[in-house]
mmCIF file of N, CA, C and O in Angstrom:
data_model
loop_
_atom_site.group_PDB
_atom_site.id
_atom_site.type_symbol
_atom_site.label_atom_id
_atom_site.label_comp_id
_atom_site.label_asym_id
_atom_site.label_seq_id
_atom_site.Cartn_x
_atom_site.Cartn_y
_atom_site.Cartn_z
ATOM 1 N N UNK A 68 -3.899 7.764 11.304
ATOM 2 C CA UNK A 68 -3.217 6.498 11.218
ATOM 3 C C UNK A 68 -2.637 6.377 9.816
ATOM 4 O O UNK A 68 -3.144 6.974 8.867
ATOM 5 N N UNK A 69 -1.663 5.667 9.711
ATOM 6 C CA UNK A 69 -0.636 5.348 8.194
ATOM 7 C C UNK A 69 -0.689 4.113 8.327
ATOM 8 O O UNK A 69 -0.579 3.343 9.282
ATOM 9 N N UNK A 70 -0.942 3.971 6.827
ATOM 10 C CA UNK A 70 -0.610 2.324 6.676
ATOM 11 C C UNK A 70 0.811 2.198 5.710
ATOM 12 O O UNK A 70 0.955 3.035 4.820
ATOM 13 N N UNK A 71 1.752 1.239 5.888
ATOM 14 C CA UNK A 71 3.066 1.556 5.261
ATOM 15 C C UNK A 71 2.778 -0.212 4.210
ATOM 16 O O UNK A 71 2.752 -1.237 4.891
ATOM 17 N N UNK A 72 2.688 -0.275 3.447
ATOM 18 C CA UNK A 72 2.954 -1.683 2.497
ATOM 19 C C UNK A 72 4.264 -1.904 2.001
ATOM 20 O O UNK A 72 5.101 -1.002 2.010
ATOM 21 N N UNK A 73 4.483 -2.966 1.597
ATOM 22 C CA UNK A 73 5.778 -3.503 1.039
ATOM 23 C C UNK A 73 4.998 -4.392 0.049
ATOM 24 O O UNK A 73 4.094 -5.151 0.398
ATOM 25 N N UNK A 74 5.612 -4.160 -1.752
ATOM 26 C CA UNK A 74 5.565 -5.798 -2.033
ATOM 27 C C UNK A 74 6.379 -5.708 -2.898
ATOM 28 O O UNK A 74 7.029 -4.729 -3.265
ATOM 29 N N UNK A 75 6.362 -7.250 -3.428
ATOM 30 C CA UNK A 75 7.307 -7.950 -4.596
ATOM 31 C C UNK A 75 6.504 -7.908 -5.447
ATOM 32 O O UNK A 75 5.292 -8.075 -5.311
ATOM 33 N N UNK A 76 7.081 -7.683 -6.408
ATOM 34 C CA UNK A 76 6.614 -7.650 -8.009
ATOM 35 C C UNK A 76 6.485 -8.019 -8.817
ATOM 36 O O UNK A 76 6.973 -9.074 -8.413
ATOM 37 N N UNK A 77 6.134 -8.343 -10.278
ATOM 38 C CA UNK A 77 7.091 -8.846 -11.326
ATOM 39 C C UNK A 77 7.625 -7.761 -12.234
ATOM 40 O O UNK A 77 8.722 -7.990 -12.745
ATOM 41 N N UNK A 78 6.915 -6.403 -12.568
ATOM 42 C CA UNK A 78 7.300 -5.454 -13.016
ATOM 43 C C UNK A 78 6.877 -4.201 -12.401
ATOM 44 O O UNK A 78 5.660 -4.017 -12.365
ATOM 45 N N UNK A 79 7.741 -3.181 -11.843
ATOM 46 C CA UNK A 79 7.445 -2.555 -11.193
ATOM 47 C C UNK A 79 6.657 -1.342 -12.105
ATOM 48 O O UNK A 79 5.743 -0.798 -11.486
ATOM 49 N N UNK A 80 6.816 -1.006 -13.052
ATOM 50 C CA UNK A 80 6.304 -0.233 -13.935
ATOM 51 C C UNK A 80 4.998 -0.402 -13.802
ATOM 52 O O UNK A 80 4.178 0.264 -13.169
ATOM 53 N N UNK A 81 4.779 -2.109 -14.973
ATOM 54 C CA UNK A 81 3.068 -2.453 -14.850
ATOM 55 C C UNK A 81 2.678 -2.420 -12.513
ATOM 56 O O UNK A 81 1.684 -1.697 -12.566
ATOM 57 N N UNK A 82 2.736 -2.515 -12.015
ATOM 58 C CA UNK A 82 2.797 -2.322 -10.765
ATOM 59 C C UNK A 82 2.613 -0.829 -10.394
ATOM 60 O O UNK A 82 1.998 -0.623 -9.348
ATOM 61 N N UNK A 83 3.062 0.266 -11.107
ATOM 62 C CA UNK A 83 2.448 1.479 -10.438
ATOM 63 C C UNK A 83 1.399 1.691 -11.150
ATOM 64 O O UNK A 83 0.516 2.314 -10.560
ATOM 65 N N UNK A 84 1.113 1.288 -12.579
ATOM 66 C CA UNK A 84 0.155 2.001 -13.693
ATOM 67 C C UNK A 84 -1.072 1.236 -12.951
ATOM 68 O O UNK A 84 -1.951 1.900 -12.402
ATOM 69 N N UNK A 85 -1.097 -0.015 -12.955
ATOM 70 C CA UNK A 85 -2.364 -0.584 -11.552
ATOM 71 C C UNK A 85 -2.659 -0.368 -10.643
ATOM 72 O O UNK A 85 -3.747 -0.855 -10.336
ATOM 73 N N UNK A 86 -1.845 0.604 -9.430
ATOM 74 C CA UNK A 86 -1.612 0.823 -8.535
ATOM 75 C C UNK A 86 -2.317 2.444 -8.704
ATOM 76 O O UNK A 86 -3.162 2.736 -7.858
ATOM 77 N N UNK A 87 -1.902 3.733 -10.030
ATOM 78 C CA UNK A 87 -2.535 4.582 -10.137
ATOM 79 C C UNK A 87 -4.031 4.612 -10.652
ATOM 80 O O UNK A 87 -4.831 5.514 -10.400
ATOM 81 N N UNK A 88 -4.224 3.753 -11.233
ATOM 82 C CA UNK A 88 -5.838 3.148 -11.709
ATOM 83 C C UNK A 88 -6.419 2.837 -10.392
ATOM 84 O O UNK A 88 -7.634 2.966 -10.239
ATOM 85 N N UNK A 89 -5.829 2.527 -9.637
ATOM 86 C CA UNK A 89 -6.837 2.190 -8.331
ATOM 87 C C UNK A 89 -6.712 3.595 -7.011
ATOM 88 O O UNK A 89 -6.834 3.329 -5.815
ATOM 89 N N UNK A 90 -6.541 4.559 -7.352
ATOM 90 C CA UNK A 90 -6.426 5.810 -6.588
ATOM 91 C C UNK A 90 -8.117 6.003 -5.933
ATOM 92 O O UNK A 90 -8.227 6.464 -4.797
ATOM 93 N N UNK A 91 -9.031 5.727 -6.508
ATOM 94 C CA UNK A 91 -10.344 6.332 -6.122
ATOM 95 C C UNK A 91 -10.885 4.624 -5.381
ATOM 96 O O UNK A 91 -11.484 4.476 -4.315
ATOM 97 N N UNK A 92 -10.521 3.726 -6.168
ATOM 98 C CA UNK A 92 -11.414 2.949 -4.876
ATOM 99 C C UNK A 92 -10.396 3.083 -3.725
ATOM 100 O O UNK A 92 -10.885 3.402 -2.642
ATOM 101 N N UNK A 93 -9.133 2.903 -3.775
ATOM 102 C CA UNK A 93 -8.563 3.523 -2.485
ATOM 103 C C UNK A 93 -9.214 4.612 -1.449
ATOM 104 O O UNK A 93 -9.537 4.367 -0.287
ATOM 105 N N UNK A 94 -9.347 5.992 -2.192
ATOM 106 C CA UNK A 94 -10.178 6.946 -1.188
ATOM 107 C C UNK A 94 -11.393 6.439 -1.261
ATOM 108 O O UNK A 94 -11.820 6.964 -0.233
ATOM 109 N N UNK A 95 -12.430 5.737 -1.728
ATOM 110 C CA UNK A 95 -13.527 5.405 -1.286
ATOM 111 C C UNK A 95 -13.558 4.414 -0.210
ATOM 112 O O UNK A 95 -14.640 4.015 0.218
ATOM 113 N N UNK A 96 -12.540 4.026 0.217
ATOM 114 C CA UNK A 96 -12.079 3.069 1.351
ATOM 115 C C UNK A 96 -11.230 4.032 2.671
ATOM 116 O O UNK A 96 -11.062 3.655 3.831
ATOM 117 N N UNK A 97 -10.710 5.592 1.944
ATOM 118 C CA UNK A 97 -11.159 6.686 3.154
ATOM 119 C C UNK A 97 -9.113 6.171 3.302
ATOM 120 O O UNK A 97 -8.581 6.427 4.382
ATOM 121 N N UNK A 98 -8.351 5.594 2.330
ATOM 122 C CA UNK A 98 -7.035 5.827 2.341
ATOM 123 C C UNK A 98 -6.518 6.754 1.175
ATOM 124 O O UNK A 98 -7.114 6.650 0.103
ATOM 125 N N UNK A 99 -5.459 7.663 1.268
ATOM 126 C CA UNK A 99 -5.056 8.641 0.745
ATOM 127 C C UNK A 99 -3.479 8.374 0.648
ATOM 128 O O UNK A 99 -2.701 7.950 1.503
ATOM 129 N N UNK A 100 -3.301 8.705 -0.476
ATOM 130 C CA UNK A 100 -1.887 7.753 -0.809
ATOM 131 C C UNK A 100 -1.247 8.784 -0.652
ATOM 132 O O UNK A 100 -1.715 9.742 -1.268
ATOM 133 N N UNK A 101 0.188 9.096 0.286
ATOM 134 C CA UNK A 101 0.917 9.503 0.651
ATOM 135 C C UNK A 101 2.407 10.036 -0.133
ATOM 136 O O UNK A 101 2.862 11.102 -0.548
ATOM 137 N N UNK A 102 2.839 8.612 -0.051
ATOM 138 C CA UNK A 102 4.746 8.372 -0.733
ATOM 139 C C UNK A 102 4.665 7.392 -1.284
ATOM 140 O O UNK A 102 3.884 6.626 -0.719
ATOM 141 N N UNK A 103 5.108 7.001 -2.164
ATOM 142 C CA UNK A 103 5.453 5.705 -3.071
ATOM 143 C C UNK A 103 6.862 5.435 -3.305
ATOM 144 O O UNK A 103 7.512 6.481 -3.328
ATOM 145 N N UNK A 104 7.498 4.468 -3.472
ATOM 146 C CA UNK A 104 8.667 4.347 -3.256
ATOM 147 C C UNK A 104 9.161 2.731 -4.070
ATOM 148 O O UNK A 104 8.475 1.710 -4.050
ATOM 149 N N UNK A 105 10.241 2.858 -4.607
ATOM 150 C CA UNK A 105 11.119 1.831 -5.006
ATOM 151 C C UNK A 105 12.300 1.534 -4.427
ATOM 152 O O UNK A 105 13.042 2.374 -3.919
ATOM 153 N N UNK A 106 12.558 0.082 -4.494
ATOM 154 C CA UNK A 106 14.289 -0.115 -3.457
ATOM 155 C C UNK A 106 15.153 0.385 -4.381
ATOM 156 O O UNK A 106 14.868 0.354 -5.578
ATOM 157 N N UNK A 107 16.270 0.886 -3.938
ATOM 158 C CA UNK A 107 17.380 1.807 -4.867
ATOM 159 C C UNK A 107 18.073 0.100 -5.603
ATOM 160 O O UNK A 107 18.466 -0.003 -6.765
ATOM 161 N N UNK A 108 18.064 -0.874 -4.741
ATOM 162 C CA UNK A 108 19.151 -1.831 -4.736
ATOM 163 C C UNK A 108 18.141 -3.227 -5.241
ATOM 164 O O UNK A 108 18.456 -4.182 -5.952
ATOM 165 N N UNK A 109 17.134 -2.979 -4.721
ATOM 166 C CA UNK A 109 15.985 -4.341 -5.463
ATOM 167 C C UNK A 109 14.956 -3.790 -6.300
ATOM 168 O O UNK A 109 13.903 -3.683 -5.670
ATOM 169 N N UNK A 110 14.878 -3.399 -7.499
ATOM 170 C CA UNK A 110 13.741 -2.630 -7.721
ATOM 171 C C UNK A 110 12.665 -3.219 -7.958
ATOM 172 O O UNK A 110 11.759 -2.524 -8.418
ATOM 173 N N UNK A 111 12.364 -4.946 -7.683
ATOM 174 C CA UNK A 111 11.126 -5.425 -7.037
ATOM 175 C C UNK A 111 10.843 -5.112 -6.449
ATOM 176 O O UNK A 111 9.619 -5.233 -6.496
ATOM 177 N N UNK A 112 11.257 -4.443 -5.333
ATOM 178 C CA UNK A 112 10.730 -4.366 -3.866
ATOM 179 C C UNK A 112 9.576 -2.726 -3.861
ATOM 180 O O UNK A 112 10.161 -1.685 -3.563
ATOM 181 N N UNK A 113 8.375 -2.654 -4.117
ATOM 182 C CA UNK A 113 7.810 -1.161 -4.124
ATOM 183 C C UNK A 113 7.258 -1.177 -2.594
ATOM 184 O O UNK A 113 6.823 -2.188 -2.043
ATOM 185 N N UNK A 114 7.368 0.403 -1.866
ATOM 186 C CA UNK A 114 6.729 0.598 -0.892
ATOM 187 C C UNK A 114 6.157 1.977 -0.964
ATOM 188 O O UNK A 114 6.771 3.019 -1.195
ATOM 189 N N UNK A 115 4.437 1.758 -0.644
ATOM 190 C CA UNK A 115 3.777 2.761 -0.226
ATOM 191 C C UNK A 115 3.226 3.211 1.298
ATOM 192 O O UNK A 115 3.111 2.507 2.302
ATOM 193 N N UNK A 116 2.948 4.533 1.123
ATOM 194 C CA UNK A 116 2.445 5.001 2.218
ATOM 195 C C UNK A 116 1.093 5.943 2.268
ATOM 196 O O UNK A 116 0.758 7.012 1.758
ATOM 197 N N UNK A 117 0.564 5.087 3.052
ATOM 198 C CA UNK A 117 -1.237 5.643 2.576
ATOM 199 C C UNK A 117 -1.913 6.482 4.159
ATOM 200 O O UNK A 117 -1.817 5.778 5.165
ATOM 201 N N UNK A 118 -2.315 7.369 4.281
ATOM 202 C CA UNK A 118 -3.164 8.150 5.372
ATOM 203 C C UNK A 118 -4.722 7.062 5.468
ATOM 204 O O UNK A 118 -5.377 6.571 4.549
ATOM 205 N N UNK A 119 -4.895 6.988 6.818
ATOM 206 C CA UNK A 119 -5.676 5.760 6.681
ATOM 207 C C UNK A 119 -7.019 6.419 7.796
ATOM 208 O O UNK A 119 -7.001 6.685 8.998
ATOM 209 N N UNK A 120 -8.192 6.521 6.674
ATOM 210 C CA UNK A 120 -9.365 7.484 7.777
ATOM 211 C C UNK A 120 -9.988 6.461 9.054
ATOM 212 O O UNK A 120 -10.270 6.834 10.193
ATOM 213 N N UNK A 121 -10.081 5.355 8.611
ATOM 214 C CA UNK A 121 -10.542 3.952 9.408
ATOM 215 C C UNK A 121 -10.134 2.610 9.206
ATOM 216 O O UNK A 121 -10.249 1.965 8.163
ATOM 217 N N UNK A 122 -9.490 2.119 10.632
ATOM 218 C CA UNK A 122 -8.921 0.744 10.225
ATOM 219 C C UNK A 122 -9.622 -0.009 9.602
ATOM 220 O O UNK A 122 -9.253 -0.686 8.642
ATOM 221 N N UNK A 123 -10.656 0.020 10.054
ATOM 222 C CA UNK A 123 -11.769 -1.332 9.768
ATOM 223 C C UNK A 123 -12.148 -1.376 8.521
ATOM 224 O O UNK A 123 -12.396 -2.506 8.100
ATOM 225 N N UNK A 124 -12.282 -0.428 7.733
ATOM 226 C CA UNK A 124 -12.633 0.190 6.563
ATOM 227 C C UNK A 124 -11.304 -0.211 5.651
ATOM 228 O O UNK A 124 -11.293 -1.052 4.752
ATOM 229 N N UNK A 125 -10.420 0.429 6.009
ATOM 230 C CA UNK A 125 -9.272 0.131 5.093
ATOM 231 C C UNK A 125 -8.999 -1.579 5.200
ATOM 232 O O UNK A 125 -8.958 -2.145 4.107
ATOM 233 N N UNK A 126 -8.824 -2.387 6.343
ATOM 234 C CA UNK A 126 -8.962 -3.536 6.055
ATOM 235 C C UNK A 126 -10.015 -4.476 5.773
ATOM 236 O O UNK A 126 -9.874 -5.680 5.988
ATOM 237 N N UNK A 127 -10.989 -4.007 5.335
ATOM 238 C CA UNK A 127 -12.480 -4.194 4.781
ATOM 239 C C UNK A 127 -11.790 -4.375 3.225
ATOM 240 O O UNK A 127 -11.844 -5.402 2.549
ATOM 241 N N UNK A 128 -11.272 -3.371 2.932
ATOM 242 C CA UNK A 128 -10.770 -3.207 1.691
ATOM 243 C C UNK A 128 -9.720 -3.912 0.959
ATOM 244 O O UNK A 128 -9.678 -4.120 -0.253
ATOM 245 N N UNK A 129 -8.692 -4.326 2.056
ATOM 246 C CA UNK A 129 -7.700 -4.730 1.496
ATOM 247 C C UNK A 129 -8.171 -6.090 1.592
ATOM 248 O O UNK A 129 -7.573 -6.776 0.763
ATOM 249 N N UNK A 130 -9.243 -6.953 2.465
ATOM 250 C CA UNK A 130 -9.745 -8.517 2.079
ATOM 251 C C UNK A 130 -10.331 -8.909 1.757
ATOM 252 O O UNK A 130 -10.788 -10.018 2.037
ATOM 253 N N UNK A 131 -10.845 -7.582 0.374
ATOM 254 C CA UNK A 131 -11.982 -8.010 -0.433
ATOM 255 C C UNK A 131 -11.361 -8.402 -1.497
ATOM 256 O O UNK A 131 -10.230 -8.047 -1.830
ATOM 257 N N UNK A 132 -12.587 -9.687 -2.485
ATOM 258 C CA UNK A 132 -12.128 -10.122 -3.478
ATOM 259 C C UNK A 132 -11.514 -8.745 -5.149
ATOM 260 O O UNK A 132 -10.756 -8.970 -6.092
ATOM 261 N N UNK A 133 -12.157 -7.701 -4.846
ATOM 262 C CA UNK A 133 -11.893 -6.792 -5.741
ATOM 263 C C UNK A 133 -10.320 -6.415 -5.303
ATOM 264 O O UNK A 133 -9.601 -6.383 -6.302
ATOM 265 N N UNK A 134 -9.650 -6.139 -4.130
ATOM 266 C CA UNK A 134 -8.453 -5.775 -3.798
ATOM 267 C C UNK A 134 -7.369 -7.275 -4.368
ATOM 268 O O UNK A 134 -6.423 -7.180 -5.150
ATOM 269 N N UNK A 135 -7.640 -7.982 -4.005
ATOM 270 C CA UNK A 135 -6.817 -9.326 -4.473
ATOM 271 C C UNK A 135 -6.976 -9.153 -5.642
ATOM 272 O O UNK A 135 -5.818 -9.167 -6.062
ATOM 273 N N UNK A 136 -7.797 -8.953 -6.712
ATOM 274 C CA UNK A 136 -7.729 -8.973 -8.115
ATOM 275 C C UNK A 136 -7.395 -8.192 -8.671
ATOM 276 O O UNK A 136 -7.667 -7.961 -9.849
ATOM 277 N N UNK A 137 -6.508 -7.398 -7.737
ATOM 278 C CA UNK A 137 -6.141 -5.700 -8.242
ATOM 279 C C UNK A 137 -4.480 -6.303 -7.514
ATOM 280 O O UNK A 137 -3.612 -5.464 -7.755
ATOM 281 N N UNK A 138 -4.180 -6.969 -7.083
ATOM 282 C CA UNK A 138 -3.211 -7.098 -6.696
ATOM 283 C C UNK A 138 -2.434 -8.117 -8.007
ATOM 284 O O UNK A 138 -1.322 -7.910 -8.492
ATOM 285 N N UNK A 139 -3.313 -9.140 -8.342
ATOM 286 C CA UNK A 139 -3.036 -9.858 -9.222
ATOM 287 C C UNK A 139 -2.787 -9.411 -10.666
ATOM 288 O O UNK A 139 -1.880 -10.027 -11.227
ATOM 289 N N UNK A 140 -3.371 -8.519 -11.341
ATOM 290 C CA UNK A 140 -3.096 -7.685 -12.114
ATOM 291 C C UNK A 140 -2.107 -7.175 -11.982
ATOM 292 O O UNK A 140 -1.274 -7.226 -12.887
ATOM 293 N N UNK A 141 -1.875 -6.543 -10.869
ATOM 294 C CA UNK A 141 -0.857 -5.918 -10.633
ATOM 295 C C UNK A 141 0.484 -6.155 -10.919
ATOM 296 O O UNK A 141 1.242 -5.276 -11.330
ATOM 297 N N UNK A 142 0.845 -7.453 -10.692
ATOM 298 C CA UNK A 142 1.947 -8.751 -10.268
ATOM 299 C C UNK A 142 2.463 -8.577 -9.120
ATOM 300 O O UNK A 142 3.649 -8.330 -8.907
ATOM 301 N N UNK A 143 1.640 -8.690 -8.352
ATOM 302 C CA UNK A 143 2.140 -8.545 -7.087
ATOM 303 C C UNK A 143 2.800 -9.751 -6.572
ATOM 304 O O UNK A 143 1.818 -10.484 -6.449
ATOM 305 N N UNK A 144 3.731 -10.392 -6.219
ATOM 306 C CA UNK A 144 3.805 -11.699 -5.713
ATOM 307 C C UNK A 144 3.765 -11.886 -3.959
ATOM 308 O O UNK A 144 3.360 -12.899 -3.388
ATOM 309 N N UNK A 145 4.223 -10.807 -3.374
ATOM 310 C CA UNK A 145 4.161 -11.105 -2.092
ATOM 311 C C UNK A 145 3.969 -9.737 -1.295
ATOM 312 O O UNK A 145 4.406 -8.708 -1.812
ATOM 313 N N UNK A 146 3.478 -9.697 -0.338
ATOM 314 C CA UNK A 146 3.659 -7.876 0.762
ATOM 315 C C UNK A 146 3.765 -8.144 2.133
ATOM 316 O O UNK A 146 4.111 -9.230 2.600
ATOM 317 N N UNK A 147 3.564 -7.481 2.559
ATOM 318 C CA UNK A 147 3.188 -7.420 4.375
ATOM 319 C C UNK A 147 2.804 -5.259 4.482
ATOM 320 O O UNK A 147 3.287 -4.213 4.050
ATOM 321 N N UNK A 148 1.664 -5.730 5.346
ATOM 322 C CA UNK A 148 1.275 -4.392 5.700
ATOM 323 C C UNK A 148 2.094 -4.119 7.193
ATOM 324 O O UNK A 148 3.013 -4.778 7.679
ATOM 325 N N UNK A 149 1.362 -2.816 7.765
ATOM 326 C CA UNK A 149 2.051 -2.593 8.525
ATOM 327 C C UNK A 149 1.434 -0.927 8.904
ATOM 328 O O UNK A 149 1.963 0.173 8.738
ATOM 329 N N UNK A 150 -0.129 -1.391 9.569
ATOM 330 C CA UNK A 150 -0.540 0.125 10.510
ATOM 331 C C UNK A 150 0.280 0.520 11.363
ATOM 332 O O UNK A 150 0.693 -0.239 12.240
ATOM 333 N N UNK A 151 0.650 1.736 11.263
ATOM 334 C CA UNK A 151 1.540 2.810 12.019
ATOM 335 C C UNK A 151 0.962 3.874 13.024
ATOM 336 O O UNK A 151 0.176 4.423 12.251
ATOM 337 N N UNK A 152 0.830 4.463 14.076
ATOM 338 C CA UNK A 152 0.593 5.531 14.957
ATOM 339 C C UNK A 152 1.720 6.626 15.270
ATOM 340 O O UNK A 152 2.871 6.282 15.004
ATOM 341 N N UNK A 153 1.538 7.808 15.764
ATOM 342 C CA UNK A 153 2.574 8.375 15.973
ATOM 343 C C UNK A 153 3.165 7.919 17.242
ATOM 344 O O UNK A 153 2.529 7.058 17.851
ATOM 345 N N UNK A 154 4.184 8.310 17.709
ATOM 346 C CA UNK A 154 4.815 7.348 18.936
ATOM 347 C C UNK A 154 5.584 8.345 19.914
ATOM 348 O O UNK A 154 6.577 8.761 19.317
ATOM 349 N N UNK A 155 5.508 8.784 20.965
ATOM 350 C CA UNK A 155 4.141 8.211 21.803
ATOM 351 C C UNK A 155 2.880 8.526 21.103
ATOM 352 O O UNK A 155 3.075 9.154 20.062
ATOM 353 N N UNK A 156 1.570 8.256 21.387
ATOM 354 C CA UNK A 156 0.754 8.829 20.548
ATOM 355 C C UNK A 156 0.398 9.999 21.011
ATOM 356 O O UNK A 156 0.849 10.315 22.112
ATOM 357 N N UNK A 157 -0.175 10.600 20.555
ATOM 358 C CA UNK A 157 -0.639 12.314 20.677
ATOM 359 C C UNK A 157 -1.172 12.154 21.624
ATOM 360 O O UNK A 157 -1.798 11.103 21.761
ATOM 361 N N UNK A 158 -1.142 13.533 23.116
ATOM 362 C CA UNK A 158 -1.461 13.345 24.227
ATOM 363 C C UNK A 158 -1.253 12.400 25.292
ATOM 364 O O UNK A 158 -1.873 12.246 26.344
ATOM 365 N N UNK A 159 -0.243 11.789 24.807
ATOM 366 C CA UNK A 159 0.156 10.836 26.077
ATOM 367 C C UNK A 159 1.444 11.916 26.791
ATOM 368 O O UNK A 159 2.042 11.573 27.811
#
């Protein structure tokens, strides 16, 4: 499973250097960061892409008070997630 994020920023710079500081509680939450990405045309806009070992786990993670305070640091101002499957899924 992939999880794809979107957010708004206030600086995208300070926004990855928080974003690479948090690489290991990420995999201790069993997500593996993929692609990272900036809008060519908004460069508020950052999007990542994370390999995701367990939903429940990864969103365990993302609605804990330690993830919000890593977001806030961050300057995050706004996101939307967005779990992904392959399509059809495998073996159908």
């Amino acid at each position: 499973m992939l999880l794809l994020v979107r957010n708004r920023v206030k600086d995208a710079v300070r926004w990855k250097d928080v974003f690479d500081a948090q690489a290991a509680a990420g995999a201790a939450a069993g997500m593996t960061v993929k692609h990272v990405w900036r809008a060519v045309d908004a460069p508020d806009q950052v999007f990542f892409l994370l390999e995701v070992e367990d939903r429940a786990r990864a969103e365990a993670y993302m609605a804990s008070p330690e993830a919000a305070a890593v977001g806030v640091a961050a300057g995050a101002l706004d996101g939307e997630v967005h779990f992904l499957e392959a399509f059809p899924p495998s073996g159908a």
